[in-house]
Coordinates of C-alpha atoms in Angstrom, one line a residue:
X1 CA 0.0 0.0 0.0
X2 CA 2.8 2.4 0.8
X3 CA 4.5 2.3 -2.7
X4 CA 1.1 2.9 -4.4
X5 CA 0.3 5.7 -1.9
X6 CA 3.7 7.4 -2.6
X7 CA 3.2 7.1 -6.3
X8 CA -0.2 8.7 -6.1
X9 CA 1.2 11.5 -3.9
X10 CA 4.0 12.1 -6.4
X11 CA 1.5 12.2 -9.3
X12 CA -0.6 14.7 -7.4
X13 CA 2.4 17.0 -6.8
X14 CA 3.4 16.8 -10.5
X15 CA -0.1 17.8 -11.5
X16 CA 0.1 20.9 -9.2
X17 CA 3.5 21.8 -10.6
X18 CA 2.3 21.5 -14.2
X19 CA -0.1 24.4 -13.6
X20 CA 2.7 26.8 -12.7
X21 CA 3.4 28.0 -16.3
X22 CA -0.4 28.5 -16.8
X23 CA -0.5 30.5 -13.5
X24 CA 2.5 32.6 -14.7
X25 CA 0.7 33.5 -18.0
X26 CA -2.5 34.3 -16.1
X27 CA -0.7 36.7 -13.8
X28 CA 1.1 38.4 -16.7
X29 CA -2.3 38.8 -18.5
X30 CA -4.0 40.1 -15.4
X31 CA -1.2 42.7 -14.8
X32 CA -1.2 43.8 -18.5
X33 CA -5.0 44.4 -18.2
X34 CA -4.5 46.5 -15.1
X35 CA -1.5 48.4 -16.7
X36 CA -3.2 49.1 -20.0
X37 CA -6.8 49.8 -18.9
X38 CA -6.2 51.7 -15.7
X39 CA -2.7 53.1 -15.8
X40 CA -2.5 53.9 -19.6
X41 CA -6.0 54.5 -20.9
X42 CA -7.8 55.9 -17.8
X43 CA -4.9 57.6 -16.0
X44 CA -2.5 58.7 -18.8
X45 CA -4.5 59.3 -22.0
X46 CA -6.3 62.7 -21.9
X47 CA -8.1 62.6 -25.2
X48 CA -11.5 61.0 -24.7
X49 CA -12.0 59.8 -28.2
X50 CA -8.6 58.1 -28.3
X51 CA -9.4 56.6 -24.9
X52 CA -12.7 55.1 -26.0
X53 CA -11.3 53.7 -29.3
X54 CA -8.4 52.1 -27.5
X55 CA -10.6 50.5 -24.8
X56 CA -13.1 49.1 -27.3
X57 CA -10.5 47.5 -29.6
X58 CA -8.5 46.3 -26.6
X59 CA -11.4 44.5 -25.0
X60 CA -12.5 42.8 -28.3
X61 CA -9.0 41.4 -28.7
X62 CA -8.7 40.6 -25.0
X63 CA -11.9 38.6 -25.0
X64 CA -11.0 36.6 -28.1
X65 CA -7.5 35.9 -26.7
X66 CA -8.8 34.7 -23.3
X67 CA -11.5 32.6 -25.0
X68 CA -9.0 30.9 -27.3
X69 CA -6.6 30.3 -24.4
X70 CA -9.4 28.9 -22.2
X71 CA -10.5 26.5 -25.0
X72 CA -6.9 25.3 -25.5
X73 CA -6.4 24.6 -21.9
X74 CA -9.7 22.9 -21.0
X75 CA -10.6 21.0 -24.2
X76 CA -9.8 17.4 -23.4
X77 CA -7.6 15.7 -26.0
X78 CA -9.3 13.0 -27.9
X79 CA -8.3 9.4 -27.5
X80 CA -8.6 6.5 -30.0
X81 CA -12.0 4.8 -30.3
X82 CA -12.8 1.5 -28.7
X83 CA -12.3 -0.4 -32.0
X84 CA -8.5 0.3 -31.8
X85 CA -8.2 -1.2 -28.4
X86 CA -7.3 -4.9 -28.1
X87 CA -10.1 -7.2 -26.9
X88 CA -9.5 -9.5 -24.0
X89 CA -8.9 -12.5 -26.2
X90 CA -6.4 -10.6 -28.4
X91 CA -4.5 -9.5 -25.3
X92 CA -4.2 -13.1 -24.0
X93 CA -3.2 -14.3 -27.5
X94 CA -0.6 -11.5 -27.7
X95 CA 0.8 -12.3 -24.3
X96 CA 1.2 -16.0 -25.1
X97 CA 3.4 -15.2 -28.1
X98 CA 7.1 -14.7 -27.3
X99 CA 8.4 -14.0 -30.7
X100 CA 8.1 -10.5 -32.2
X101 CA 7.2 -11.8 -35.6
X102 CA 4.3 -13.8 -34.3
X103 CA 3.0 -10.8 -32.3
X104 CA 3.2 -8.7 -35.5
X105 CA 1.2 -11.3 -37.3
X106 CA -1.6 -11.0 -34.7
X107 CA -1.4 -7.2 -34.9
X108 CA -1.5 -7.3 -38.7
X109 CA -4.6 -9.5 -38.6
X110 CA -6.3 -7.0 -36.2
X111 CA -5.2 -3.9 -38.2
X112 CA -6.6 -5.5 -41.4
X113 CA -10.1 -4.1 -40.8
X114 CA -8.9 -0.7 -39.4
X115 CA -8.1 2.5 -41.3
X116 CA -4.4 2.3 -40.4
X117 CA -1.8 3.1 -43.1
X118 CA 1.3 4.3 -41.2
X119 CA 4.0 2.0 -39.8
X120 CA 7.0 2.2 -37.6
X121 CA 10.5 2.8 -39.1
X122 CA 11.0 -0.9 -39.3
X123 CA 7.6 -1.4 -41.1
X124 CA 5.8 -2.9 -38.1
X125 CA 2.3 -2.1 -36.9
X126 CA 2.3 0.9 -34.5
X127 CA 1.2 -0.6 -31.1
X128 CA 1.1 1.1 -27.7
X129 CA 2.0 -1.3 -25.0
X130 CA 1.0 1.2 -22.3
X131 CA -2.6 1.7 -23.6
X132 CA -2.9 -1.7 -25.2
X133 CA -4.1 -0.4 -28.5
X134 CA -3.2 -0.1 -32.2
X135 CA -2.3 3.5 -32.8
X136 CA -4.4 5.2 -35.5
X137 CA -2.6 7.3 -38.1
X138 CA -0.9 10.4 -36.6
X139 CA -1.7 9.2 -33.1
X140 CA 1.1 9.2 -30.4
X141 CA 1.5 8.4 -26.8
X142 CA 2.0 11.4 -24.5
X143 CA 4.3 10.5 -21.5
X144 CA 3.0 13.5 -19.5
X145 CA -0.7 12.8 -20.0
X146 CA 0.0 9.0 -20.0
X147 CA -2.4 8.3 -22.8
X148 CA -2.5 8.1 -26.6
X149 CA -3.6 11.4 -28.3
X150 CA -5.2 11.6 -31.7
X151 CA -3.2 13.7 -34.2
X152 CA -0.8 14.7 -31.4
X153 CA 1.2 17.8 -32.2
X154 CA 3.0 18.3 -28.9
X155 CA 2.5 18.7 -25.2
X156 CA 2.5 22.4 -24.4
X157 CA 3.5 23.3 -20.8
X158 CA 2.0 26.8 -21.3
X159 CA -1.5 25.4 -21.5
X160 CA -0.8 22.3 -19.4
X161 CA -2.5 20.2 -22.1
X162 CA -1.7 18.1 -25.2
X163 CA -2.2 19.9 -28.4
X164 CA -3.9 17.5 -30.8
X165 CA -6.9 17.0 -33.1
X166 CA -9.5 18.3 -30.6
X167 CA -7.8 21.6 -29.8
X168 CA -5.3 22.4 -32.5
X169 CA -7.6 25.0 -34.0
X170 CA -7.9 26.6 -30.5
X171 CA -4.1 26.6 -30.2
X172 CA -3.7 28.3 -33.5
X173 CA -6.3 31.0 -32.6
X174 CA -4.5 31.3 -29.2
X175 CA -1.2 32.1 -30.9
X176 CA -3.0 34.5 -33.4
X177 CA -4.9 36.5 -30.8
X178 CA -2.0 36.6 -28.3
X179 CA 0.2 37.9 -31.0
X180 CA -2.4 40.5 -32.0
X181 CA -2.9 41.4 -28.3
X182 CA 0.9 42.1 -27.9
X183 CA 1.2 44.0 -31.2
X184 CA -1.8 46.1 -30.3
X185 CA -0.4 47.0 -26.9
X186 CA 3.0 47.7 -28.4
X187 CA 1.6 50.0 -31.2
X188 CA -0.7 52.0 -28.9
X189 CA 1.8 52.3 -26.1
X190 CA 4.7 53.4 -28.3
X191 CA 4.0 57.2 -28.2
X192 CA 3.7 57.1 -24.4
X193 CA 6.8 55.0 -24.1
X194 CA 8.6 57.8 -26.1
X195 CA 7.1 60.4 -23.8
X196 CA 8.5 58.6 -20.8
X197 CA 12.1 59.0 -22.1
X198 CA 11.4 62.7 -22.9
X199 CA 9.9 63.3 -19.5
X200 CA 6.5 64.1 -21.0
X201 CA 4.5 61.9 -18.6
X202 CA 3.4 63.0 -15.1
X203 CA 5.5 61.7 -12.3
X204 CA 3.3 58.9 -11.1
X205 CA 3.5 55.1 -10.9
X206 CA 1.7 54.9 -14.3
X207 CA 4.8 55.7 -16.2
X208 CA 6.6 52.6 -14.9
X209 CA 3.7 50.4 -15.9
X210 CA 3.8 52.0 -19.3
X211 CA 7.5 51.3 -19.6
X212 CA 7.3 47.7 -18.6
X213 CA 4.2 47.1 -20.6
X214 CA 5.9 48.2 -23.8
X215 CA 9.0 46.0 -23.1
X216 CA 7.0 42.9 -22.2
X217 CA 4.6 43.2 -25.1
X218 CA 7.3 43.8 -27.6
X219 CA 9.4 40.9 -26.4
X220 CA 6.4 38.5 -26.4
X221 CA 5.5 39.7 -29.9
X222 CA 8.9 38.4 -31.3
X223 CA 8.6 35.0 -29.8
X224 CA 4.9 34.6 -30.6
X225 CA 5.4 35.7 -34.2
X226 CA 8.1 33.1 -34.8
X227 CA 5.9 30.4 -33.2
X228 CA 2.8 31.4 -35.1
X229 CA 4.5 31.6 -38.5
X230 CA 6.0 28.1 -37.9
X231 CA 2.6 26.6 -37.1
X232 CA 1.0 28.4 -40.1
X233 CA 3.6 26.6 -42.2
X234 CA 2.8 23.3 -40.6
X235 CA -1.0 23.8 -41.3
X236 CA -0.3 24.6 -44.9
X237 CA 1.8 21.4 -45.2
X238 CA -0.7 19.4 -43.1
X239 CA 2.0 18.3 -40.7
X240 CA 2.2 18.2 -37.0
X241 CA 5.3 19.2 -35.0
X242 CA 6.1 15.5 -34.5
X243 CA 5.7 14.8 -38.2
X244 CA 8.0 17.8 -39.1
X245 CA 10.7 16.2 -36.9
X246 CA 10.1 12.7 -38.1
X247 CA 8.2 12.1 -41.3
X248 CA 5.4 9.5 -41.2
X249 CA 6.2 6.1 -42.5
X250 CA 3.6 4.5 -44.9
X251 CA 3.6 1.0 -46.3
X252 CA 5.5 2.2 -49.3
X253 CA 8.0 4.1 -47.3
X254 CA 8.6 7.5 -45.7
X255 CA 6.6 10.3 -47.1
X256 CA 6.7 13.8 -45.4
X257 CA 3.8 15.0 -47.6
X258 CA 1.7 11.9 -47.3
X259 CA -1.2 13.8 -45.6
X260 CA -1.0 17.0 -47.6
X261 CA -4.0 17.7 -49.9
X262 CA -3.1 21.2 -51.0
X263 CA -3.1 24.4 -49.0
X264 CA -6.9 25.0 -49.3
X265 CA -7.9 21.6 -48.2
X266 CA -5.2 21.5 -45.5
X267 CA -6.7 24.7 -44.0
X268 CA -10.2 23.4 -44.2
X269 CA -9.2 20.2 -42.4
X270 CA -8.1 22.3 -39.4
X271 CA -10.5 25.2 -39.5
X272 CA -13.6 23.7 -41.2
X273 CA -15.5 24.3 -44.4
X274 CA -17.2 27.6 -43.4
X275 CA -14.7 30.5 -43.2
X276 CA -17.0 32.6 -41.0
X277 CA -16.2 30.2 -38.1
X278 CA -12.5 30.2 -38.6
X279 CA -11.7 33.1 -36.2
X280 CA -14.2 31.8 -33.6
X281 CA -12.8 29.5 -30.9
X282 CA -15.4 26.8 -31.6
X283 CA -14.6 23.3 -32.8
X284 CA -15.1 23.1 -36.6
X285 CA -12.3 20.8 -37.7
X286 CA -13.1 18.1 -40.3
X287 CA -12.9 14.4 -39.7
X288 CA -12.9 12.1 -36.6
X289 CA -9.2 12.2 -35.7
X290 CA -8.8 8.5 -36.3
X291 CA -8.5 8.4 -40.1
X292 CA -7.2 11.0 -42.5
X293 CA -7.3 11.2 -46.3
X294 CA -3.9 10.8 -47.8
X295 CA -2.2 11.9 -51.0
X296 CA 0.3 9.1 -51.6
X297 CA 2.6 9.3 -54.5
X298 CA 3.4 5.6 -54.8
X299 CA 0.9 2.8 -54.9
X300 CA 0.5 0.7 -51.8
X301 CA 2.1 -2.7 -52.3
X302 CA -0.5 -4.4 -50.2
X303 CA -3.4 -3.0 -52.3
X304 CA -4.5 -5.2 -55.2
X305 CA -2.9 -4.0 -58.4
X306 CA -5.0 -3.1 -61.4
X307 CA -4.1 -4.8 -64.8
X308 CA -5.9 -2.0 -66.8
X309 CA -2.8 -0.1 -67.7
X310 CA -2.6 3.6 -67.9
X311 CA -6.3 4.5 -68.2
X312 CA -6.9 7.7 -66.2
X313 CA -10.2 6.4 -64.7
X314 CA -8.4 3.3 -63.5
X315 CA -5.6 5.4 -62.0
X316 CA -8.2 7.4 -60.1
X317 CA -9.8 4.2 -58.8
X318 CA -6.4 2.9 -57.8
X319 CA -5.6 6.1 -55.9
X320 CA -9.0 5.9 -54.3
X321 CA -8.2 2.5 -52.7
X322 CA -5.4 4.1 -50.7
X323 CA -7.9 6.1 -48.6
X324 CA -9.4 4.4 -45.5
X325 CA -11.9 1.7 -46.4
X326 CA -14.1 2.8 -43.6
X327 CA -16.5 5.6 -44.6
X328 CA -15.3 9.0 -43.5
X329 CA -17.4 11.7 -42.0
X330 CA -19.4 13.7 -44.6
X331 CA -17.4 16.8 -43.8
X332 CA -14.1 15.0 -44.2
X333 CA -15.0 13.1 -47.3
X334 CA -15.8 16.4 -49.0
X335 CA -12.0 17.0 -49.1
X336 CA -11.7 14.1 -51.5
X337 CA -14.6 15.0 -53.9
X338 CA -12.9 17.5 -56.2
X339 CA -11.5 15.7 -59.3
X340 CA -8.3 16.8 -61.0
X341 CA -8.6 19.0 -64.1
X342 CA -6.7 16.5 -66.2
X343 CA -9.7 14.1 -66.1
X344 CA -11.9 16.7 -67.8
X345 CA -9.4 17.4 -70.5
X346 CA -8.8 13.6 -71.1
X347 CA -12.6 13.1 -71.4
X348 CA -12.8 15.9 -73.9
X349 CA -9.9 14.3 -75.8
X350 CA -11.6 10.9 -75.8
X351 CA -14.8 12.5 -77.2
X352 CA -12.8 14.1 -80.0
X353 CA -11.2 10.8 -80.9
X354 CA -14.6 9.0 -80.9
X355 CA -16.0 11.7 -83.2
X356 CA -13.0 11.4 -85.6
X357 CA -13.5 7.6 -85.6
X358 CA -17.2 8.0 -86.5
X359 CA -16.4 10.4 -89.3
X360 CA -13.7 8.2 -90.7
X361 CA -16.0 5.1 -90.6
X362 CA -18.7 7.1 -92.5
X363 CA -16.2 8.1 -95.2
X364 CA -15.0 4.6 -95.7
X365 CA -18.5 3.3 -96.0
X366 CA -19.4 5.9 -98.6
X367 CA -16.3 4.9 -100.6
X368 CA -17.1 1.3 -100.3
X369 CA -20.7 1.9 -101.6
X370 CA -19.4 4.0 -104.6
X371 CA -17.0 1.2 -105.6
X372 CA -19.8 -1.3 -105.5
X373 CA -21.9 0.9 -107.9
X374 CA -19.0 1.4 -110.3
X375 CA -18.4 -2.4 -110.3
X376 CA -22.0 -3.0 -111.2
X377 CA -22.0 -0.5 -114.1
X378 CA -18.8 -2.1 -115.6
X379 CA -20.1 -5.7 -115.6
X380 CA -22.6 -5.2 -118.6
X381 CA -19.8 -3.6 -120.7
X382 CA -17.5 -6.5 -120.0

């Protein structure tokens, strides 16, 4: 009992310590609100119109920033569905096997009916011994949360949460609004920061808040800008932070662009179909987090090959077999409905060829009939 009690106490202390970075951010935000609203706008700005405009814009940005931050912290990361967990009989069967190859055969049999297309670097089925489940594509085990997270990006200490499929949109909006928050404070505080050095401010405690407010906002702007630009690049490439470090391995090999569908579809996969909901911290991402449409360059060797040659329609069908066999959500499947432009041009070309063949056959038939008539006219003469 004592070891288990000490472990639970240690775990509880760790959970308390994990909230320290969040508390630090909350204190800085609370101080910035006090310094900007009370010390700068109310105490230092004399023009009423300027004061009202600054306060209105500030509170709009502040509310969106706090809303996105709250959603990022308290949105629970999604875990794999029950169908990816091993059944009791499969667990017993797996424990009885000592050889790794035999265990892989069991896992391959289970994964056969699941939408799993990524592998380990050695080509084995991705299996989590801690959670006793087959990892869906883009799913990873978080050592801090001690669970498997769908489309895990990273564990962020500043939000004390795993950033993954369920809250990645909120994390992006948190970066965007926090950067906008810092830039707005820096821009509106600049003229009063200059007045501080030119002794143009009254000798009160407000001038020190204005000084430190400008320094802190400008420094946070630099770090937030670099982080936000990096994650924008990841969204456009449809990669997570983990996939940027180590490219996903498919059955045909490593492919860093395996999940990329183009910039437009990649953005829609994270933010949703309707652009009016993009800036709002409400969940609108497409899919279920367990299966993702892919854009594989090479054909999957385990998929049945088509003997139909280079017909574009057959190529499209072959590429379609590389997507999960299970039906995707309607919102996610819409990402795959647009057809490439070359199919339209090819169909037009095929129509032209058919038309030319029909015209050629009609000309040959006319020539054949005229030859028959001439032959009949010559026979009496002969």
